[in-house]
CSV table of N, CA and C in Angstrom, one decimal:
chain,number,residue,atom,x,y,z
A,1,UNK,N,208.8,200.4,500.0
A,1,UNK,CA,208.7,200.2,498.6
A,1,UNK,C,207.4,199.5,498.2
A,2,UNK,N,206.7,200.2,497.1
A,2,UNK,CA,205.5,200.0,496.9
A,2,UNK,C,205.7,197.4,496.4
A,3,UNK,N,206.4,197.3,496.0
A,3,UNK,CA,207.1,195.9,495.7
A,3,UNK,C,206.9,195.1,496.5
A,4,UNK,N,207.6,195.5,498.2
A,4,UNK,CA,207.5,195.1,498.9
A,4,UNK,C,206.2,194.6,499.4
A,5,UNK,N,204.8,195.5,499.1
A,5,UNK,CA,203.6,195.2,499.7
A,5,UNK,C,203.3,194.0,499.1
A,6,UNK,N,203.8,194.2,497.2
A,6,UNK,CA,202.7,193.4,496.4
A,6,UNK,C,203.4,191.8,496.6
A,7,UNK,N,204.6,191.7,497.0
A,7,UNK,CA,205.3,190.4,497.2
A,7,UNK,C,204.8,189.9,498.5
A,8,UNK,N,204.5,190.6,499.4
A,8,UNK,CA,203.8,190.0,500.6
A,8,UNK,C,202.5,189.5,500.8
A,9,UNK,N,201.6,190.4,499.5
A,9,UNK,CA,200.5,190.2,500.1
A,9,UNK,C,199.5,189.7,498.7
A,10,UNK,N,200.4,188.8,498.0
A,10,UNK,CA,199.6,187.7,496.9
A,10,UNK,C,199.0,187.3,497.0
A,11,UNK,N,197.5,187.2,496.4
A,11,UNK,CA,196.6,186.4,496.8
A,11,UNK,C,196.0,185.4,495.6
A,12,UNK,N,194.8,185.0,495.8
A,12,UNK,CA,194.7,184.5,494.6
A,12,UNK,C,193.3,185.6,493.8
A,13,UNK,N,193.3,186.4,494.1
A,13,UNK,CA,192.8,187.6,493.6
A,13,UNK,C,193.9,188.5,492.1
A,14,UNK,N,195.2,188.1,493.1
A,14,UNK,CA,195.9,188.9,491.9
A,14,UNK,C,196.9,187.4,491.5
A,15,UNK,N,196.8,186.3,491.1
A,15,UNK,CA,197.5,185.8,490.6
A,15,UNK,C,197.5,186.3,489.1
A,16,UNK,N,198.7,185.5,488.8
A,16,UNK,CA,198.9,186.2,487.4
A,16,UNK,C,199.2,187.9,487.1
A,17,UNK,N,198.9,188.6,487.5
A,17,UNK,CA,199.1,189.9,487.5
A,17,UNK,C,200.3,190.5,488.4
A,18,UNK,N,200.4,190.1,489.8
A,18,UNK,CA,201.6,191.0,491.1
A,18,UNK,C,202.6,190.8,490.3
A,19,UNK,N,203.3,189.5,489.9
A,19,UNK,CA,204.0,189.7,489.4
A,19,UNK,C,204.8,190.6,487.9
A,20,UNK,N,204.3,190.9,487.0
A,20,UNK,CA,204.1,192.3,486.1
A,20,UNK,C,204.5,193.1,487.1
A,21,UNK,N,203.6,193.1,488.2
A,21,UNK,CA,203.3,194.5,488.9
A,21,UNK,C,204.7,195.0,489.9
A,22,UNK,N,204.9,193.9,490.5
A,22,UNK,CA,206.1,194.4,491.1
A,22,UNK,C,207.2,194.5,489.9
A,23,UNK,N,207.6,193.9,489.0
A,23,UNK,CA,208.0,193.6,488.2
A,23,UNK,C,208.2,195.3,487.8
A,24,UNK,N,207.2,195.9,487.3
A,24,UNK,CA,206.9,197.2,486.5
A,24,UNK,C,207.6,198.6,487.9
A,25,UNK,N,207.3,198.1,489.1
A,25,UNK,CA,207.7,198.8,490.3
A,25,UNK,C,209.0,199.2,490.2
A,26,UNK,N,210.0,197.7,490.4
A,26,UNK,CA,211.1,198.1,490.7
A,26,UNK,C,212.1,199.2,489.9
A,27,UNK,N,212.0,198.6,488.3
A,27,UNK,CA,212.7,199.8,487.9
A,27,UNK,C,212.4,201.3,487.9
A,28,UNK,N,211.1,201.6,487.8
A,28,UNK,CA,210.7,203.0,488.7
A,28,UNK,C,211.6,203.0,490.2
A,29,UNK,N,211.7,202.4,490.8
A,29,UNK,CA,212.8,202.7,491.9
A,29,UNK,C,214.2,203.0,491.4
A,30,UNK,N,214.5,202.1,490.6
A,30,UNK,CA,215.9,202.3,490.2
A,30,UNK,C,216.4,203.9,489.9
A,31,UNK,N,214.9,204.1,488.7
A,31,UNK,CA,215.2,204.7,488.1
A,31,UNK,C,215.6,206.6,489.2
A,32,UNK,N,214.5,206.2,489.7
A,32,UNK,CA,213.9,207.2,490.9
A,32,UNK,C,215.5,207.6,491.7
A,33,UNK,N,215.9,206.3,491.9
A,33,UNK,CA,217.0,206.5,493.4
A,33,UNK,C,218.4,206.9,492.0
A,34,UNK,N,218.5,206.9,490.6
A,34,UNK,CA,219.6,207.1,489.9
A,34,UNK,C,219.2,208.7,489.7
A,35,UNK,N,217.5,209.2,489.0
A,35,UNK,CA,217.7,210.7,489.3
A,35,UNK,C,217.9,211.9,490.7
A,36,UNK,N,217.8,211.0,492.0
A,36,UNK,CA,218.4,211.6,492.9
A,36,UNK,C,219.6,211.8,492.9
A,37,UNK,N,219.8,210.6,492.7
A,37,UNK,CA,221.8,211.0,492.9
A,37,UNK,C,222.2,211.9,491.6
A,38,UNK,N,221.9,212.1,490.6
A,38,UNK,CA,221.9,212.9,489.8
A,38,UNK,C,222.0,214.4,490.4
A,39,UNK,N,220.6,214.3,491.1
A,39,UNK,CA,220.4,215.7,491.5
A,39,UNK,C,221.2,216.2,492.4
A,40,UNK,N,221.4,215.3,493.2
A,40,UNK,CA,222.8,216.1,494.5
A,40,UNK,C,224.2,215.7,494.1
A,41,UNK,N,224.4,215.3,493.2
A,41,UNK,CA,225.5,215.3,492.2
A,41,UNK,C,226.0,216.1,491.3
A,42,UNK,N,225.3,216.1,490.3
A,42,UNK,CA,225.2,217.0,488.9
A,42,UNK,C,223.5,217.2,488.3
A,43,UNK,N,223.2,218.1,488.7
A,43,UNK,CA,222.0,218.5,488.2
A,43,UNK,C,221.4,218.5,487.4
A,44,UNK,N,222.2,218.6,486.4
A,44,UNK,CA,221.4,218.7,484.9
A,44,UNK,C,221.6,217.6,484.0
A,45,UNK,N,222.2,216.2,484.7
A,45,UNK,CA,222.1,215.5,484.5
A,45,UNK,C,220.5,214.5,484.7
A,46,UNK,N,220.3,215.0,486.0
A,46,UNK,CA,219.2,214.8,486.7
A,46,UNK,C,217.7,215.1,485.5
A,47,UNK,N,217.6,215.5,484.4
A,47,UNK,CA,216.7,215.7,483.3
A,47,UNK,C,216.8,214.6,482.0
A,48,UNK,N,217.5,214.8,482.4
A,48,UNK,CA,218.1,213.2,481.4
A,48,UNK,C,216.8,212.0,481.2
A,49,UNK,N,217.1,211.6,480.3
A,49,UNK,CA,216.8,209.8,480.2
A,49,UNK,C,217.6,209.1,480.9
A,50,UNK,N,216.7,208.4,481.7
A,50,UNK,CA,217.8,207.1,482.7
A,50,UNK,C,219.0,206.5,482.0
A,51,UNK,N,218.5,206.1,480.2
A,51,UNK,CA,219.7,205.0,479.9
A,51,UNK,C,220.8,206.3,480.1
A,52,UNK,N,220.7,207.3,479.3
A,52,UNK,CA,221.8,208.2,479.6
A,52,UNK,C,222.7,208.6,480.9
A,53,UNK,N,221.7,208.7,481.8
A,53,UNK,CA,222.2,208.9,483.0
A,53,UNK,C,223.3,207.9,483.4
A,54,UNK,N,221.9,206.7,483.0
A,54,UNK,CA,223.3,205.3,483.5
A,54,UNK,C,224.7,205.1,482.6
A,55,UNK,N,224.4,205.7,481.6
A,55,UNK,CA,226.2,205.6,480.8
A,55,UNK,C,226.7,206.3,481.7
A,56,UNK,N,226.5,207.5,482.0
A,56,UNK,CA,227.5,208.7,482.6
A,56,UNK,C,227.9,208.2,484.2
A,57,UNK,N,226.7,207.0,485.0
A,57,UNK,CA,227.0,206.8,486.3
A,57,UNK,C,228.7,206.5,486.2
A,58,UNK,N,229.6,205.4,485.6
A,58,UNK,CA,230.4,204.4,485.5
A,58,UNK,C,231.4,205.9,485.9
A,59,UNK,N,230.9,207.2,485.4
A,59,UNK,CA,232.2,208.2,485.2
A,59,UNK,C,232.2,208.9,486.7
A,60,UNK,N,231.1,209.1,487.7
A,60,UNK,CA,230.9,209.4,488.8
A,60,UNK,C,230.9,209.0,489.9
A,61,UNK,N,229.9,207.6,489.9
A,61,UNK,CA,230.0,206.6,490.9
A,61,UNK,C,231.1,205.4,490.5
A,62,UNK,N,231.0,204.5,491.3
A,62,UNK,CA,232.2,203.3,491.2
A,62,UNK,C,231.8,202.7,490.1
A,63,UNK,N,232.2,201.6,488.8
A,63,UNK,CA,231.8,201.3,487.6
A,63,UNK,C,231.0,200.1,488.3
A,64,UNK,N,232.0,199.7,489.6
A,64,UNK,CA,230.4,198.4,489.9
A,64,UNK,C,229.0,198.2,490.3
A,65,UNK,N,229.5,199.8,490.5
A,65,UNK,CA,227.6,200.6,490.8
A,65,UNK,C,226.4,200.7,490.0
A,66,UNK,N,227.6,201.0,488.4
A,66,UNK,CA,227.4,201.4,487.2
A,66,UNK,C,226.7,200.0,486.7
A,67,UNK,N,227.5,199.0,487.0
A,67,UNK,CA,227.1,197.6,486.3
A,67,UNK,C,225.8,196.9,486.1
A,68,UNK,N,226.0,197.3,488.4
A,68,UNK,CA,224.5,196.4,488.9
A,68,UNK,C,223.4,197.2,488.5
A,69,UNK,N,223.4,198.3,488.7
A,69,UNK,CA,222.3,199.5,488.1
A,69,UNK,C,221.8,198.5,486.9
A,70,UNK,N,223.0,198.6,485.7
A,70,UNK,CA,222.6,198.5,484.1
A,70,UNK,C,221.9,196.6,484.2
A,71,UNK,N,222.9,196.4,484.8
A,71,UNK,CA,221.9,194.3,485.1
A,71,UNK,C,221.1,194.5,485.8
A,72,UNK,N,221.0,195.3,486.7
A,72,UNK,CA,219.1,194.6,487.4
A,72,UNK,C,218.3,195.8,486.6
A,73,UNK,N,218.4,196.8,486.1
A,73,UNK,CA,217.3,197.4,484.8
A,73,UNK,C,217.0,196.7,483.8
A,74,UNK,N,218.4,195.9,483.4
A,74,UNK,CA,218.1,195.2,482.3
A,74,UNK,C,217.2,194.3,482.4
A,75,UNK,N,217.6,193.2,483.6
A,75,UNK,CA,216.6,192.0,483.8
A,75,UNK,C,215.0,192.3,483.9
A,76,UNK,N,214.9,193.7,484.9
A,76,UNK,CA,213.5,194.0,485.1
A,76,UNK,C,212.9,194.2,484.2
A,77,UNK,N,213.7,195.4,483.1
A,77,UNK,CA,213.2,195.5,481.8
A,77,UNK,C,212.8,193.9,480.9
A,78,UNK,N,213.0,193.4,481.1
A,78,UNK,CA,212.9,192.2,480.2
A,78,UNK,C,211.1,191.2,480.8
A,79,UNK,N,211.5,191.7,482.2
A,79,UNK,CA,210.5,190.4,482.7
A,79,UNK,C,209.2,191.5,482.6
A,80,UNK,N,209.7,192.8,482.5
A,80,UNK,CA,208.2,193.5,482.3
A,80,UNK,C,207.4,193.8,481.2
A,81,UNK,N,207.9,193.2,480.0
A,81,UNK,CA,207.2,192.7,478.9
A,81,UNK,C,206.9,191.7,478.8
A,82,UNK,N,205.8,191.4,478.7
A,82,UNK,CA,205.1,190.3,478.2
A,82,UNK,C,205.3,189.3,477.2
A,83,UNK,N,205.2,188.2,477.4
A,83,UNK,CA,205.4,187.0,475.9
A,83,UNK,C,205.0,186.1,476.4
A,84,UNK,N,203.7,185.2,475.3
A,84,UNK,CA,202.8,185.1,475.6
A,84,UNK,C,203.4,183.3,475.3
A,85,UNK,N,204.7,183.1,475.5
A,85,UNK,CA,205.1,182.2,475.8
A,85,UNK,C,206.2,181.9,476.8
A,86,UNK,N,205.7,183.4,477.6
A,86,UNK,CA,207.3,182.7,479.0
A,86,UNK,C,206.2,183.2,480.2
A,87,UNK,N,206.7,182.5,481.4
A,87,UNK,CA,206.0,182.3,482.5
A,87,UNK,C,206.5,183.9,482.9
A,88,UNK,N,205.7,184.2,483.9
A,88,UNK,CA,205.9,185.7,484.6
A,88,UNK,C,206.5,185.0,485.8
A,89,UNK,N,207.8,186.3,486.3
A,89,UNK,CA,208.9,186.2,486.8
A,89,UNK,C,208.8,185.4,488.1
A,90,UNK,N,209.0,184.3,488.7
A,90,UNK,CA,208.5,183.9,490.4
A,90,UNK,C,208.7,184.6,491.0
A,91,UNK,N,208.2,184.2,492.7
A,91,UNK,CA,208.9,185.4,493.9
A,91,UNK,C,210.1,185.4,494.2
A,92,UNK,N,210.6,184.3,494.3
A,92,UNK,CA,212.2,184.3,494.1
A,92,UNK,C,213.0,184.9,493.0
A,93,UNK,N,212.4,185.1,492.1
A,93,UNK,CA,213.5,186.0,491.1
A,93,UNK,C,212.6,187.3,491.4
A,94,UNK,N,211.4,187.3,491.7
A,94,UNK,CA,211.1,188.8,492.1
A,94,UNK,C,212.1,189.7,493.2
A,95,UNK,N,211.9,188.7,494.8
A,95,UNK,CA,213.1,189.0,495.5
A,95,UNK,C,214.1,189.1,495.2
A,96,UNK,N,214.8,188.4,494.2
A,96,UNK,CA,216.2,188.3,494.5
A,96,UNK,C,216.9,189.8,493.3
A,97,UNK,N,215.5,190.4,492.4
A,97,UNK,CA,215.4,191.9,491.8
A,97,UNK,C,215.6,192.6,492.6
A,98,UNK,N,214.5,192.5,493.9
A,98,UNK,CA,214.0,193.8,494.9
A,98,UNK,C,215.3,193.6,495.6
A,99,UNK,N,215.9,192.9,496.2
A,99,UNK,CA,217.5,192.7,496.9
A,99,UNK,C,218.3,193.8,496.2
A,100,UNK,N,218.4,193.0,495.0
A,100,UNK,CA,219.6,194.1,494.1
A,100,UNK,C,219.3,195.5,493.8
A,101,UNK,N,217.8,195.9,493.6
A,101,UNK,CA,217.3,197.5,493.8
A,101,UNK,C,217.8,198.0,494.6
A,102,UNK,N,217.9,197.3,496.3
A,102,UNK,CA,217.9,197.7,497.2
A,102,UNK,C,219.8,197.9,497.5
A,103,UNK,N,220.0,197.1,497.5
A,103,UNK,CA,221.8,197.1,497.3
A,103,UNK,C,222.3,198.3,496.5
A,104,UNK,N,221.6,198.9,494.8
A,104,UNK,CA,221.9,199.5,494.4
A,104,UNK,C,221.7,201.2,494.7
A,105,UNK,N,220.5,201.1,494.9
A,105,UNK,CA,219.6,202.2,495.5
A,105,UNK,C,220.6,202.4,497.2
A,106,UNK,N,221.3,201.9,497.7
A,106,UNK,CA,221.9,202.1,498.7
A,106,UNK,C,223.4,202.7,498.3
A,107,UNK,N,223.7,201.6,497.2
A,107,UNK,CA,225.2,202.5,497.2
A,107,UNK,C,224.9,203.8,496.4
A,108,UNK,N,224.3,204.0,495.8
A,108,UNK,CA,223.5,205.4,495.3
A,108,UNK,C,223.6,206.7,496.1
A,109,UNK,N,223.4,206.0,497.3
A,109,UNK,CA,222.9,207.2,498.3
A,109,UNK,C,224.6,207.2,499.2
A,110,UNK,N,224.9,205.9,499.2
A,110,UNK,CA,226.3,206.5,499.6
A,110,UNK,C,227.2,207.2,498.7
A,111,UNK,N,227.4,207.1,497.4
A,111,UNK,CA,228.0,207.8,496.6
A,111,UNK,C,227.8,209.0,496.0
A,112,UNK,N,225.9,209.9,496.4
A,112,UNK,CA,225.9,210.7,496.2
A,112,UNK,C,225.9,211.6,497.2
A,113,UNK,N,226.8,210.8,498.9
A,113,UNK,CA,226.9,211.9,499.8
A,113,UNK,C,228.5,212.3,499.9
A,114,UNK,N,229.4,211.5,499.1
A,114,UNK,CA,230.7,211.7,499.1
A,114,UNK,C,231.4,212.7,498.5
């Protein structure tokens, strides 16, 4: 995962910025590993808008699948806008994002082989 590099390899070249960056990464994964399962699921869901998709997950996959999907999109979505009065996200809350991608994006793949 492209996240994983930018979390490892901060410098003081990209201070201020990785964070955005991975930040902007992860839900492109989310999003990524929810239109797969779409596709070897139900296909024509797979054309969809994500938020859509993710309402319909809760009716396909398990609703706790459904949840963490909708919370760690949400959170990412939040820390990926800018306000020019809140600190950008640490690596600890970066990680503890890329964890939950990774958790979700897994049971993804187990529930679109069932």
């Amino acid at each position: 995962m492209g996240a994983d590099r930018l979390l490892g390899t901060a410098t003081a070249s990209t201070t201020g910025v990785w964070p955005r960056a991975v930040a902007l990464l992860l839900p492109h994964a989310l999003e990524e590993a929810l239109r797969r399962y779409w596709q070897a699921r139900k296909p024509q869901l797979a054309h969809c808008a994500p938020h859509a998709q993710a309402l319909c997950l809760e009716y396909y996959a398990d609703p706790d699948t459904a949840r963490r999907w909708s919370v760690t999109w949400a959170g990412l979505s939040r820390a990926c806008h800018y306000h020019g009065y809140e600190l950008a996200p640490t690596q600890v809350e970066l990680r503890a994002w890329r964890d939950d991608v990774e958790r979700v994006i897994g049971a993804l793949v187990v529930a679109r082989t069932q």
